[in-house]
Amino acid sequence: MYAKYFKRIIDITLSFLALVILSWLYLVIIIAIKIDDPGPALFTQKRVGLNKEFFTLHKFRSMKMSTPHDIPTHQLDNPDQYITRVGKFLRKSSFDELPQIWDIFMGKMSIIGPRPALWNQDDLVAERDKYGANNVKPGLTGWAQINGRDELEIPVKAKFDGEYVEKLSFLFDLRCFFGSIFSVLKSDGVVEGGTGELGKSDDLVDNPSEN
């Protein structure tokens, strides 16, 4: 009952409230991004959603408009040189993920669930298939995010995602939710470009031209 009905009701309610309450913060971030590096404040990425169907994920832009297109962050020569001053703060605080609250409201994502894989991240999708983790809606944060985040290698991350599917419940979602807050406050597992295999392929350069 929870996974089928109540989880979606909670997602709609909390995402709507968040969009209203945080509207001022969205405006501040958009202005800051544009002042720091003129250009679109948002960018999109093609991600893998429920049952491996593609959807468009939204983020705040944290890299310069001059950043080479379609190149994963870890493949850039000194990626730090492309990250804007505002972008560094957005990434460290995870505020760059805030536009995904809209994706949650629209039903493409959930508050809690496996982080959506990139459209070409076949290795992660294949690993998640072993655990049925592609059969649940991807989330803004999840069990893997409070157990290593960028530092996790793909097999380990997929295993945590599978464990989330097994334990999916209201209480476990609460555990993931509050655990994520503490992880963000401490910046646990945040590594530019990532140190594990996932981190090396999870974040494409965030140019507005991304689809």
CSV table of C-alpha atoms in Angstrom, one decimal, residues 21-209:
chain,number,residue,atom,x,y,z
A,21,ILE,CA,8.4,27.6,0.4
A,22,LEU,CA,11.7,27.6,-1.5
A,23,SER,CA,10.6,29.8,-4.4
A,24,TRP,CA,12.6,32.7,-2.9
A,25,LEU,CA,15.7,30.5,-2.8
A,26,TYR,CA,15.2,29.4,-6.4
A,27,LEU,CA,15.1,33.1,-7.4
A,28,VAL,CA,18.3,34.0,-5.4
A,29,ILE,CA,20.2,31.0,-6.9
A,30,ILE,CA,19.0,31.9,-10.5
A,31,ILE,CA,20.2,35.5,-10.1
A,32,ALA,CA,23.5,34.4,-8.5
A,33,ILE,CA,24.2,32.0,-11.4
A,34,LYS,CA,23.5,34.6,-14.1
A,35,ILE,CA,25.6,37.2,-12.4
A,36,ASP,CA,28.5,34.8,-11.9
A,37,ASP,CA,28.4,33.4,-15.5
A,38,PRO,CA,25.8,34.8,-17.8
A,39,GLY,CA,23.6,32.2,-19.4
A,40,PRO,CA,20.8,29.8,-18.6
A,41,ALA,CA,20.4,29.0,-14.9
A,42,LEU,CA,19.0,25.5,-15.6
A,43,PHE,CA,20.2,22.6,-17.6
A,44,THR,CA,18.8,19.2,-18.4
A,45,GLN,CA,20.0,15.6,-18.6
A,46,LYS,CA,18.5,12.5,-20.1
A,47,ARG,CA,18.2,10.0,-17.3
A,48,VAL,CA,16.8,6.5,-16.7
A,49,GLY,CA,13.5,6.5,-14.9
A,50,LEU,CA,11.0,3.9,-13.7
A,51,ASN,CA,11.2,0.6,-15.7
A,52,LYS,CA,14.2,2.0,-17.6
A,53,GLU,CA,12.1,4.7,-19.4
A,54,PHE,CA,14.0,7.9,-20.2
A,55,PHE,CA,13.0,11.2,-18.7
A,56,THR,CA,14.4,14.7,-18.5
A,57,LEU,CA,16.1,15.6,-15.2
A,58,HIS,CA,16.6,19.3,-14.2
A,59,LYS,CA,19.5,20.9,-12.3
A,60,PHE,CA,20.9,24.3,-11.6
A,61,ARG,CA,23.9,25.0,-13.8
A,62,SER,CA,27.2,24.9,-11.9
A,63,MET,CA,29.7,25.0,-14.7
A,64,LYS,CA,30.8,27.8,-17.1
A,65,MET,CA,29.2,28.3,-20.4
A,66,SER,CA,32.6,27.8,-22.0
A,67,THR,CA,32.9,24.3,-20.7
A,68,PRO,CA,33.3,21.7,-23.5
A,69,HIS,CA,30.0,20.0,-24.3
A,70,ASP,CA,29.1,16.4,-23.9
A,71,ILE,CA,32.2,15.5,-21.9
A,72,PRO,CA,32.0,13.8,-18.5
A,73,THR,CA,33.4,15.9,-15.7
A,74,HIS,CA,36.2,13.4,-14.9
A,75,GLN,CA,37.5,13.5,-18.5
A,76,LEU,CA,38.0,17.3,-18.4
A,77,ASP,CA,41.5,18.6,-17.9
A,78,ASN,CA,41.4,20.1,-14.5
A,79,PRO,CA,37.5,20.2,-14.1
A,80,ASP,CA,37.7,22.7,-11.2
A,81,GLN,CA,38.6,25.4,-13.7
A,82,TYR,CA,35.2,25.1,-15.3
A,83,ILE,CA,33.1,25.2,-12.1
A,84,THR,CA,31.8,28.6,-11.3
A,85,ARG,CA,32.2,30.2,-7.9
A,86,VAL,CA,28.5,29.8,-7.3
A,87,GLY,CA,28.6,26.3,-8.8
A,88,LYS,CA,31.1,25.2,-6.1
A,89,PHE,CA,28.7,26.2,-3.4
A,90,LEU,CA,25.8,24.6,-5.2
A,91,ARG,CA,27.6,21.3,-5.6
A,92,LYS,CA,28.9,21.2,-2.1
A,93,SER,CA,25.5,22.0,-0.6
A,94,SER,CA,23.6,19.9,-3.1
A,95,PHE,CA,21.5,22.9,-4.0
A,96,ASP,CA,22.2,22.2,-7.6
A,97,GLU,CA,19.7,19.3,-7.3
A,98,LEU,CA,16.8,21.5,-6.1
A,99,PRO,CA,15.1,21.8,-9.5
A,100,GLN,CA,14.4,18.0,-9.3
A,101,ILE,CA,11.7,18.9,-6.8
A,102,TRP,CA,9.7,19.8,-9.9
A,103,ASP,CA,10.5,16.4,-11.4
A,104,ILE,CA,9.2,14.8,-8.2
A,105,PHE,CA,6.0,16.9,-8.4
A,106,MET,CA,5.5,15.8,-12.0
A,107,GLY,CA,5.8,12.2,-11.1
A,108,LYS,CA,9.1,11.4,-12.9
A,109,MET,CA,11.0,11.0,-9.6
A,110,SER,CA,10.4,10.3,-5.9
A,111,ILE,CA,11.9,12.0,-2.9
A,112,ILE,CA,13.6,8.8,-1.9
A,113,GLY,CA,14.8,6.2,-4.3
A,114,PRO,CA,17.9,5.1,-6.3
A,115,ARG,CA,19.6,8.1,-8.0
A,116,PRO,CA,18.6,8.1,-11.7
A,117,ALA,CA,21.4,6.7,-14.0
A,118,LEU,CA,22.5,8.6,-17.1
A,119,TRP,CA,20.9,7.4,-20.4
A,120,ASN,CA,24.2,5.8,-21.4
A,121,GLN,CA,25.2,4.4,-18.1
A,122,ASP,CA,24.5,0.8,-19.2
A,123,ASP,CA,26.8,-0.8,-16.5
A,124,LEU,CA,24.9,0.7,-13.6
A,125,VAL,CA,21.5,-0.1,-15.2
A,126,ALA,CA,22.6,-3.7,-15.8
A,127,GLU,CA,23.8,-4.0,-12.2
A,128,ARG,CA,20.5,-2.7,-10.9
A,129,ASP,CA,18.6,-5.2,-12.9
A,130,LYS,CA,20.1,-7.9,-10.7
A,131,TYR,CA,18.3,-6.4,-7.7
A,132,GLY,CA,15.1,-5.1,-9.3
A,133,ALA,CA,16.3,-1.5,-8.6
A,134,ASN,CA,15.2,-0.3,-12.0
A,135,ASN,CA,11.6,-1.2,-11.2
A,136,VAL,CA,11.2,1.6,-8.6
A,137,LYS,CA,11.0,5.3,-9.3
A,138,PRO,CA,14.4,7.1,-9.0
A,139,GLY,CA,14.8,9.5,-6.2
A,140,LEU,CA,16.3,12.8,-5.2
A,141,THR,CA,18.3,10.9,-2.6
A,142,GLY,CA,18.4,7.3,-1.4
A,143,TRP,CA,20.1,4.6,0.6
A,144,ALA,CA,23.3,4.7,-1.5
A,145,GLN,CA,23.6,8.4,-1.0
A,146,ILE,CA,24.0,8.1,2.7
A,147,ASN,CA,26.4,5.2,2.4
A,148,GLY,CA,29.1,6.7,0.2
A,149,ARG,CA,27.6,8.8,-2.6
A,150,ASP,CA,30.2,9.7,-5.2
A,151,GLU,CA,32.8,7.4,-3.6
A,152,LEU,CA,30.8,4.2,-4.4
A,153,GLU,CA,31.8,1.9,-7.2
A,154,ILE,CA,28.9,0.8,-9.5
A,155,PRO,CA,28.5,-2.8,-8.1
A,156,VAL,CA,28.4,-1.4,-4.5
A,157,LYS,CA,26.0,1.3,-5.4
A,158,ALA,CA,23.7,-1.1,-7.2
A,159,LYS,CA,23.7,-3.4,-4.2
A,160,PHE,CA,22.7,-0.6,-1.9
A,161,ASP,CA,19.9,0.3,-4.3
A,162,GLY,CA,18.8,-3.3,-4.2
A,163,GLU,CA,18.8,-3.2,-0.5
A,164,TYR,CA,16.6,-0.1,-0.6
A,165,VAL,CA,14.1,-2.0,-2.8
A,166,GLU,CA,14.0,-4.9,-0.3
A,167,LYS,CA,13.4,-2.6,2.7
A,168,LEU,CA,11.2,-0.1,1.0
A,169,SER,CA,8.8,1.3,3.6
A,170,PHE,CA,7.7,4.5,5.2
A,171,LEU,CA,10.1,4.1,8.1
A,172,PHE,CA,13.0,3.2,5.8
A,173,ASP,CA,12.3,6.3,3.7
A,174,LEU,CA,12.3,8.4,6.8
A,175,ARG,CA,15.7,6.9,7.7
A,176,CYS,CA,17.1,7.8,4.2
A,177,PHE,CA,15.5,11.3,4.3
A,178,PHE,CA,17.1,12.3,7.6
A,179,GLY,CA,20.3,10.5,6.9
A,180,SER,CA,20.6,12.5,3.6
A,181,ILE,CA,20.2,15.8,5.5
A,182,PHE,CA,23.1,14.9,7.8
A,183,SER,CA,25.2,13.7,4.9
A,184,VAL,CA,24.6,17.0,3.0
A,185,LEU,CA,25.4,19.1,6.1
A,186,LYS,CA,28.7,17.2,6.4
A,187,SER,CA,29.3,17.0,2.7
A,188,ASP,CA,29.9,13.2,3.1
A,189,GLY,CA,31.0,11.4,-0.1
A,190,VAL,CA,31.1,14.5,-2.3
A,191,VAL,CA,34.1,14.2,-4.7
A,192,GLU,CA,34.5,16.2,-7.8
A,193,GLY,CA,34.5,13.7,-10.7
A,194,GLY,CA,34.0,10.9,-8.1
A,195,THR,CA,36.6,8.4,-6.9
A,196,GLY,CA,34.5,5.3,-7.5
A,197,GLU,CA,33.4,4.0,-10.9
A,198,LEU,CA,30.0,5.6,-10.5
A,199,GLY,CA,31.6,8.9,-9.7
A,200,LYS,CA,33.6,8.7,-12.9
A,201,SER,CA,30.6,8.4,-15.1
A,202,ASP,CA,27.6,9.7,-13.2
A,203,ASP,CA,27.9,13.4,-13.8
A,204,LEU,CA,28.0,14.8,-17.4
A,205,VAL,CA,29.2,18.3,-17.8
A,206,ASP,CA,26.2,20.5,-16.9
A,207,ASN,CA,25.9,22.6,-20.1
A,208,PRO,CA,22.5,23.9,-21.1
A,209,SER,CA,22.8,22.0,-24.4
